[in-house]
Amino acid sequence: MSNTVNVGIIGCGNISTTYMRMGQFFRDYKVVACADLNMEAAEARAAEFGLRALSIEDLLADPEIEIVVNLTIPNAHFEVSSNILKAGKHVYSEKPFVLTADEGAALKALAGEKGLRIGSAPDTFMGGSHQKAREMIDGGEIGAVTSGTIHVMSGGMEHWHPNPDFFFEPGAGPVLDIGPYYITNLVQLIGPVTRVVAFTSTPQPERTIGCGPRNGEKIPVTTPTTIHAVLQFANGAVISYGTSWDVKDHGHANMELYGQEGTLYVPDPNFFGGQLRLAKGDGSEALISTGHPFSQANDGDQANYRGAGLADMAAAIRKGRPHRCNNDLAGHVVEVMGAILEAGETGQAVTIQTTCERPAPFSADDAFAIMELEDS
């Protein structure tokens, strides 16, 4: 058996190019085939990246493919991932992993029956800035984290996306579309969530597409687009979470964590890099250097290592160790996001039923171990 794990991709939309293109940076997996309900889309991606274009059925039946990456729309994630597992393949899903905690539990049970693994984006928490923040928190640099704030707000996707419909439907919205990055990073930094309260609203019942061939077309909004929540963590921390697609501008930092001895200003968890800043109780402030390869620009001026979670999973399969972007982590985050929406709808606090271990830290040495280095 080769050390490199062969990967197939189902879903040949925009995000597929990221996985196909970024695979060059990792040694443990190789994308060899792709499939889509639209065979022309699969053939176009295959021609672009030198892959085999297969039907979904043929990709699932291919004995050389060990992991299948699920890049379908969120509403299809559960069904497609179920079919991947039933075909005897490990599955790695784009976020959100599934749309409900029950779906996550069903997939976990199926994977257990089959002796297979489930992985899921996001993997941006493996980035240099976020891992340095983890190291500092674990090392007591700001003392015990007691509270914090998250703000991720914009005017919405209809201004730049030519087909933004799904962003404003159940299964998306700012919680399920953007929330996985922020909540996953919080869990890896300070641990699991135990309880949620929230208020939600839908200020605009429809949106107007602002670009592309559908410019000027109005689309309905059927999921909340402004959400303010408070998350209580098992370690006692209480963190405010404000997310919206109804905000034209704001001055809030993406993530601030307040400890007994200081504050960490954590960069946007949607990205691997960014500026990490420490402020201590004595009034001192410092920009923190990470010394981590996943802080280095590799995609224009961006540190873009999407696919790191897939590479870590591939290496973990070969080495028989746990992988970081695992189904317990992803399933817990899904339940938290669902609880936020439920709390906003009912006005009641929601207790989280699942829990998870924090993923193992991802050091610079861990990163080098999965990278495809020029001299390797």
Short mmCIF file of C-alpha atoms in Angstrom, two decimals:
data_model
loop_
_atom_site.label_atom_id
_atom_site.label_comp_id
_atom_site.label_asym_id
_atom_site.label_seq_id
_atom_site.Cartn_x
_atom_site.Cartn_y
_atom_site.Cartn_z
CA MET A 1 0.00 0.00 0.00
CA SER A 2 1.34 3.40 -1.00
CA ASN A 3 1.92 5.99 1.71
CA THR A 4 0.01 8.48 -0.44
CA VAL A 5 -3.76 8.18 -0.12
CA ASN A 6 -5.73 8.50 -3.36
CA VAL A 7 -8.62 10.94 -3.11
CA GLY A 8 -11.73 11.41 -5.21
CA ILE A 9 -13.90 14.53 -5.15
CA ILE A 10 -17.68 14.67 -5.51
CA GLY A 11 -18.89 18.15 -6.39
CA CYS A 12 -17.05 20.22 -8.99
CA GLY A 13 -18.16 23.73 -8.08
CA ASN A 14 -15.93 26.67 -7.15
CA ILE A 15 -14.57 25.16 -3.93
CA SER A 16 -13.31 22.07 -5.77
CA THR A 17 -10.52 24.09 -7.37
CA THR A 18 -9.14 24.84 -3.92
CA TYR A 19 -8.73 21.17 -3.00
CA MET A 20 -7.36 20.30 -6.43
CA ARG A 21 -4.94 23.21 -6.49
CA MET A 22 -3.74 23.15 -2.87
CA GLY A 23 -2.95 19.43 -2.93
CA GLN A 24 0.46 20.36 -4.30
CA PHE A 25 1.49 21.52 -0.82
CA PHE A 26 0.84 18.17 0.91
CA ARG A 27 2.58 14.83 0.64
CA ASP A 28 -0.03 12.48 2.12
CA TYR A 29 -2.86 12.65 -0.41
CA LYS A 30 -3.31 12.91 -4.16
CA VAL A 31 -6.53 13.89 -5.91
CA VAL A 32 -6.93 11.42 -8.78
CA ALA A 33 -10.58 11.73 -9.89
CA CYS A 34 -13.66 13.91 -9.68
CA ALA A 35 -17.39 13.49 -10.20
CA ASP A 36 -20.49 15.66 -10.36
CA LEU A 37 -24.17 15.25 -11.19
CA ASN A 38 -23.30 17.47 -14.15
CA MET A 39 -20.80 15.36 -16.10
CA GLU A 40 -19.69 18.39 -18.11
CA ALA A 41 -18.60 20.10 -14.88
CA ALA A 42 -16.61 17.03 -13.86
CA GLU A 43 -14.97 16.81 -17.29
CA ALA A 44 -14.03 20.50 -17.19
CA ARG A 45 -12.37 20.18 -13.77
CA ALA A 46 -10.64 16.96 -14.79
CA ALA A 47 -9.20 18.59 -17.88
CA GLU A 48 -8.07 21.61 -15.86
CA PHE A 49 -6.20 19.57 -13.24
CA GLY A 50 -5.24 16.37 -15.07
CA LEU A 51 -7.73 14.11 -13.27
CA ARG A 52 -10.10 11.35 -14.30
CA ALA A 53 -13.72 12.45 -14.74
CA LEU A 54 -16.05 9.74 -13.44
CA SER A 55 -19.73 9.32 -12.72
CA ILE A 56 -20.52 9.42 -9.01
CA GLU A 57 -21.27 5.69 -9.09
CA ASP A 58 -17.97 4.86 -10.77
CA LEU A 59 -15.98 7.05 -8.38
CA LEU A 60 -17.55 5.32 -5.37
CA ALA A 61 -16.78 1.93 -6.91
CA ASP A 62 -13.14 2.71 -7.75
CA PRO A 63 -10.96 0.42 -5.58
CA GLU A 64 -7.95 2.76 -5.77
CA ILE A 65 -9.77 5.66 -4.08
CA GLU A 66 -9.64 5.57 -0.26
CA ILE A 67 -11.02 9.00 0.73
CA VAL A 68 -13.85 10.84 -1.00
CA VAL A 69 -14.18 14.57 -0.43
CA ASN A 70 -17.80 15.74 -0.29
CA LEU A 71 -18.07 19.20 -1.86
CA THR A 72 -21.79 19.15 -2.60
CA ILE A 73 -24.26 21.77 -1.31
CA PRO A 74 -24.91 21.64 2.47
CA ASN A 75 -28.40 20.18 2.11
CA ALA A 76 -26.88 17.17 0.31
CA HIS A 77 -23.98 16.57 2.71
CA PHE A 78 -25.69 13.92 4.83
CA GLU A 79 -26.96 11.83 1.92
CA VAL A 80 -23.74 12.02 -0.07
CA SER A 81 -21.52 11.28 2.94
CA SER A 82 -23.76 8.33 3.83
CA ASN A 83 -23.34 6.93 0.33
CA ILE A 84 -19.56 7.39 0.52
CA LEU A 85 -19.38 5.43 3.77
CA LYS A 86 -21.70 2.71 2.43
CA ALA A 87 -19.32 2.36 -0.51
CA GLY A 88 -16.50 1.57 1.93
CA LYS A 89 -14.65 4.88 1.60
CA HIS A 90 -13.50 7.33 4.24
CA VAL A 91 -15.25 10.69 3.85
CA TYR A 92 -13.96 14.23 4.28
CA SER A 93 -16.69 16.86 4.01
CA GLU A 94 -16.71 20.57 3.39
CA LYS A 95 -18.38 22.54 6.16
CA PRO A 96 -20.93 22.33 7.56
CA PHE A 97 -20.33 18.64 8.14
CA VAL A 98 -24.10 18.01 8.32
CA LEU A 99 -27.06 20.23 9.24
CA THR A 100 -28.26 18.59 12.47
CA ALA A 101 -26.81 16.76 15.45
CA ASP A 102 -28.98 13.72 14.61
CA GLU A 103 -27.44 13.52 11.13
CA GLY A 104 -23.98 13.72 12.66
CA ALA A 105 -24.78 10.90 15.09
CA ALA A 106 -26.13 8.74 12.27
CA LEU A 107 -22.98 9.21 10.20
CA LYS A 108 -20.77 8.47 13.20
CA ALA A 109 -22.65 5.22 13.82
CA LEU A 110 -22.38 4.22 10.15
CA ALA A 111 -18.65 4.97 10.08
CA GLY A 112 -18.20 2.91 13.24
CA GLU A 113 -20.00 -0.06 11.68
CA LYS A 114 -17.82 0.15 8.59
CA GLY A 115 -14.53 0.82 10.39
CA LEU A 116 -14.13 4.08 8.46
CA ARG A 117 -13.19 7.65 9.28
CA ILE A 118 -15.05 10.93 8.91
CA GLY A 119 -13.29 14.24 8.56
CA SER A 120 -14.64 17.71 7.99
CA ALA A 121 -13.57 21.24 7.26
CA PRO A 122 -12.80 23.77 8.52
CA ASP A 123 -9.09 23.16 8.96
CA THR A 124 -8.10 26.82 9.25
CA PHE A 125 -7.69 26.37 13.01
CA MET A 126 -4.50 24.50 12.07
CA GLY A 127 -3.05 27.80 10.84
CA GLY A 128 0.01 29.36 12.43
CA SER A 129 -1.72 32.24 14.21
CA HIS A 130 -4.42 30.05 15.72
CA GLN A 131 -1.95 27.39 16.84
CA LYS A 132 0.23 30.05 18.43
CA ALA A 133 -2.85 31.34 20.26
CA ARG A 134 -3.48 27.77 21.43
CA GLU A 135 0.11 27.45 22.64
CA MET A 136 -0.14 30.73 24.55
CA ILE A 137 -3.45 29.83 26.18
CA ASP A 138 -2.21 26.36 27.14
CA GLY A 139 0.97 27.95 28.50
CA GLY A 140 -0.96 30.36 30.74
CA GLU A 141 0.16 33.55 28.95
CA ILE A 142 -3.21 35.25 29.60
CA GLY A 143 -4.32 33.11 32.53
CA ALA A 144 -7.62 31.24 32.43
CA VAL A 145 -9.90 32.47 29.63
CA THR A 146 -13.04 33.84 31.27
CA SER A 147 -14.86 35.58 28.41
CA GLY A 148 -14.52 36.95 24.92
CA THR A 149 -16.22 38.35 21.84
CA ILE A 150 -16.64 37.30 18.22
CA HIS A 151 -17.83 39.56 15.43
CA VAL A 152 -18.17 38.42 11.83
CA MET A 153 -20.42 40.79 9.91
CA SER A 154 -20.88 42.06 6.37
CA GLY A 155 -23.51 43.24 3.92
CA GLY A 156 -24.07 39.79 2.44
CA MET A 157 -22.97 37.60 -0.43
CA GLU A 158 -25.39 38.82 -3.09
CA HIS A 159 -23.08 41.72 -3.97
CA TRP A 160 -20.27 39.50 -5.29
CA HIS A 161 -21.67 35.97 -5.84
CA PRO A 162 -23.52 35.41 -9.16
CA ASN A 163 -25.72 32.65 -7.67
CA PRO A 164 -26.10 33.47 -3.96
CA ASP A 165 -29.48 31.79 -3.41
CA PHE A 166 -28.23 28.99 -1.13
CA PHE A 167 -26.56 31.45 1.26
CA PHE A 168 -30.02 32.70 2.27
CA GLU A 169 -31.74 29.33 2.63
CA PRO A 170 -31.98 26.99 5.65
CA GLY A 171 -28.69 25.16 5.89
CA ALA A 172 -26.69 28.32 5.29
CA GLY A 173 -27.04 31.86 6.66
CA PRO A 174 -24.18 33.42 8.61
CA VAL A 175 -24.30 30.81 11.39
CA LEU A 176 -24.02 27.63 9.32
CA ASP A 177 -21.95 29.15 6.51
CA ILE A 178 -19.37 31.18 8.48
CA GLY A 179 -19.91 29.89 12.01
CA PRO A 180 -17.91 26.66 11.59
CA TYR A 181 -14.66 28.64 11.31
CA TYR A 182 -15.25 30.64 14.48
CA ILE A 183 -16.84 28.01 16.70
CA THR A 184 -14.33 25.32 15.70
CA ASN A 185 -11.48 27.66 16.57
CA LEU A 186 -13.02 28.46 19.94
CA VAL A 187 -13.40 24.75 20.72
CA GLN A 188 -9.77 24.02 19.80
CA LEU A 189 -8.63 27.00 21.90
CA ILE A 190 -10.70 26.58 25.07
CA GLY A 191 -12.84 23.43 24.78
CA PRO A 192 -16.47 22.41 24.18
CA VAL A 193 -19.66 24.44 24.57
CA THR A 194 -22.29 23.53 27.18
CA ARG A 195 -25.14 26.05 26.73
CA VAL A 196 -26.36 28.67 24.27
CA VAL A 197 -28.77 31.62 24.29
CA ALA A 198 -29.49 33.78 21.23
CA PHE A 199 -31.65 36.32 19.44
CA THR A 200 -32.07 36.20 15.67
CA SER A 201 -33.76 38.30 13.01
CA THR A 202 -34.26 38.57 9.26
CA PRO A 203 -34.27 42.32 8.49
CA GLN A 204 -34.44 41.88 4.70
CA PRO A 205 -37.03 39.40 3.35
CA GLU A 206 -35.36 39.45 -0.07
CA ARG A 207 -32.00 40.32 -1.61
CA THR A 208 -31.02 41.75 -4.98
CA ILE A 209 -28.19 40.05 -6.87
CA GLY A 210 -25.55 42.63 -7.70
CA CYS A 211 -23.39 40.93 -10.35
CA GLY A 212 -23.28 38.38 -13.14
CA PRO A 213 -25.99 37.32 -15.59
CA ARG A 214 -28.67 37.52 -12.88
CA ASN A 215 -27.79 41.09 -11.88
CA GLY A 216 -30.88 42.82 -10.51
CA GLU A 217 -32.83 39.60 -9.80
CA LYS A 218 -34.46 39.41 -6.38
CA ILE A 219 -34.17 36.25 -4.26
CA PRO A 220 -36.05 35.33 -1.04
CA VAL A 221 -34.39 35.11 2.37
CA THR A 222 -35.66 32.15 4.40
CA THR A 223 -33.11 31.91 7.21
CA PRO A 224 -32.02 34.42 9.89
CA THR A 225 -29.29 36.80 8.73
CA THR A 226 -28.58 38.66 11.99
CA ILE A 227 -27.74 36.61 15.06
CA HIS A 228 -26.49 37.61 18.51
CA ALA A 229 -25.67 34.70 20.79
CA VAL A 230 -23.89 33.95 24.05
CA LEU A 231 -21.97 30.68 24.35
CA GLN A 232 -21.12 29.13 27.71
CA PHE A 233 -18.13 26.78 27.68
CA ALA A 234 -17.29 23.79 29.84
CA ASN A 235 -14.29 25.66 31.26
CA GLY A 236 -16.63 28.43 32.52
CA ALA A 237 -15.88 31.01 29.81
CA VAL A 238 -18.79 33.05 28.42
CA ILE A 239 -18.34 34.39 24.90
CA SER A 240 -20.54 36.78 22.91
CA TYR A 241 -21.02 35.90 19.25
CA GLY A 242 -22.40 38.48 16.82
CA THR A 243 -22.78 37.53 13.17
CA SER A 244 -24.76 39.25 10.43
CA TRP A 245 -25.20 39.82 6.70
CA ASP A 246 -27.06 43.07 7.38
CA VAL A 247 -24.11 45.25 8.42
CA LYS A 248 -22.51 47.68 5.98
CA ASP A 249 -19.47 48.47 8.16
CA HIS A 250 -18.19 47.95 11.72
CA GLY A 251 -15.09 48.41 13.85
CA HIS A 252 -15.07 45.22 15.89
CA ALA A 253 -12.16 42.78 16.00
CA ASN A 254 -12.89 39.27 14.72
CA MET A 255 -12.06 37.47 17.96
CA GLU A 256 -10.96 38.71 21.38
CA LEU A 257 -10.29 36.34 24.27
CA TYR A 258 -10.10 37.79 27.78
CA GLY A 259 -8.03 35.96 30.36
CA GLN A 260 -7.29 36.63 34.01
CA GLU A 261 -3.85 37.98 33.08
CA GLY A 262 -4.34 39.52 29.64
CA THR A 263 -6.14 39.61 26.29
CA LEU A 264 -5.47 37.84 23.01
CA TYR A 265 -6.63 39.46 19.77
CA VAL A 266 -7.01 36.46 17.45
CA PRO A 267 -7.18 37.01 13.67
CA ASP A 268 -10.03 35.88 11.42
CA PRO A 269 -10.43 32.07 11.77
CA ASN A 270 -11.54 31.96 8.13
CA PHE A 271 -7.83 32.23 7.31
CA PHE A 272 -4.68 30.36 8.38
CA GLY A 273 -2.58 33.46 9.06
CA GLY A 274 -3.14 36.97 10.31
CA GLN A 275 -1.90 39.20 13.07
CA LEU A 276 -1.97 37.86 16.61
CA ARG A 277 -1.71 40.46 19.37
CA LEU A 278 -1.20 40.09 23.10
CA ALA A 279 -2.10 42.75 25.70
CA LYS A 280 -1.12 42.10 29.32
CA GLY A 281 -2.54 43.48 32.54
CA ASP A 282 0.58 45.59 33.12
CA GLY A 283 -0.24 47.67 30.04
CA SER A 284 2.28 46.03 27.72
CA GLU A 285 1.30 45.01 24.18
CA ALA A 286 3.08 42.88 21.58
CA LEU A 287 2.55 41.46 18.12
CA ILE A 288 3.27 37.76 18.32
CA SER A 289 5.46 35.96 15.79
CA THR A 290 4.29 32.41 15.21
CA GLY A 291 7.34 30.69 13.68
CA HIS A 292 4.87 28.32 12.00
CA PRO A 293 4.99 27.36 8.31
CA PHE A 294 1.23 27.77 8.02
CA SER A 295 1.69 31.48 8.65
CA GLN A 296 3.79 31.86 5.50
CA ALA A 297 2.22 33.20 2.31
CA ASN A 298 1.97 30.44 -0.31
CA ASP A 299 -0.97 31.64 -2.44
CA GLY A 300 -0.24 35.16 -3.61
CA ASP A 301 -0.06 37.20 -0.41
CA GLN A 302 -2.21 34.71 1.55
CA ALA A 303 -1.30 31.85 3.85
CA ASN A 304 -3.69 29.34 2.29
CA TYR A 305 -3.29 25.72 3.37
CA ARG A 306 -6.85 24.48 2.85
CA GLY A 307 -6.54 20.75 2.56
CA ALA A 308 -4.34 20.53 5.66
CA GLY A 309 -7.13 18.73 7.52
CA LEU A 310 -7.45 16.25 4.66
CA ALA A 311 -3.67 15.71 4.62
CA ASP A 312 -3.64 15.19 8.39
CA MET A 313 -6.46 12.67 8.04
CA ALA A 314 -4.63 10.80 5.27
CA ALA A 315 -1.46 10.65 7.37
CA ALA A 316 -3.46 9.54 10.40
CA ILE A 317 -5.03 6.66 8.44
CA ARG A 318 -1.58 5.40 7.45
CA LYS A 319 -0.10 5.86 10.93
CA GLY A 320 -3.10 4.65 12.93
CA ARG A 321 -3.46 7.82 15.00
CA PRO A 322 -6.43 10.18 15.52
CA HIS A 323 -6.95 12.97 13.00
CA ARG A 324 -7.69 16.51 14.06
CA CYS A 325 -10.66 17.47 11.86
CA ASN A 326 -12.71 14.57 13.19
CA ASN A 327 -16.43 13.86 13.35
CA ASP A 328 -16.71 14.42 17.12
CA LEU A 329 -15.37 17.95 16.74
CA ALA A 330 -17.44 18.67 13.62
CA GLY A 331 -20.57 17.11 15.12
CA HIS A 332 -20.25 19.17 18.30
CA VAL A 333 -19.88 22.37 16.29
CA VAL A 334 -22.96 21.47 14.21
CA GLU A 335 -25.00 20.97 17.39
CA VAL A 336 -23.82 24.32 18.75
CA MET A 337 -24.81 26.10 15.52
CA GLY A 338 -28.21 24.40 15.51
CA ALA A 339 -28.69 25.38 19.15
CA ILE A 340 -27.97 29.02 18.31
CA LEU A 341 -30.73 29.01 15.69
CA GLU A 342 -33.09 27.10 18.00
CA ALA A 343 -32.45 29.51 20.87
CA GLY A 344 -33.11 32.45 18.56
CA GLU A 345 -36.39 30.94 17.42
CA THR A 346 -37.69 29.85 20.84
CA GLY A 347 -36.19 32.48 23.13
CA GLN A 348 -35.01 29.69 25.43
CA ALA A 349 -31.54 28.64 26.53
CA VAL A 350 -30.44 25.39 24.86
CA THR A 351 -28.20 22.86 26.60
CA ILE A 352 -25.67 21.14 24.35
CA GLN A 353 -25.86 17.35 24.50
CA THR A 354 -22.60 16.45 22.72
CA THR A 355 -19.05 17.12 23.77
CA CYS A 356 -15.62 16.51 22.28
CA GLU A 357 -11.95 16.55 23.03
CA ARG A 358 -9.93 19.48 21.80
CA PRO A 359 -7.97 18.41 18.72
CA ALA A 360 -4.28 17.82 19.37
CA PRO A 361 -2.07 20.90 18.97
CA PHE A 362 -0.59 21.26 15.49
CA SER A 363 3.01 22.38 15.82
CA ALA A 364 5.45 23.61 13.20
CA ASP A 365 6.99 20.11 13.18
CA ASP A 366 3.55 18.59 12.65
CA ALA A 367 3.01 20.92 9.71
CA PHE A 368 6.36 20.09 8.11
CA ALA A 369 5.51 16.39 8.48
CA ILE A 370 2.54 16.67 6.09
CA MET A 371 3.99 19.26 3.70
CA GLU A 372 5.37 18.48 0.26
CA LEU A 373 8.78 20.12 0.55
CA GLU A 374 10.87 20.97 -2.49
CA ASP A 375 13.79 18.84 -1.34
CA SER A 376 11.66 15.85 -0.33
#
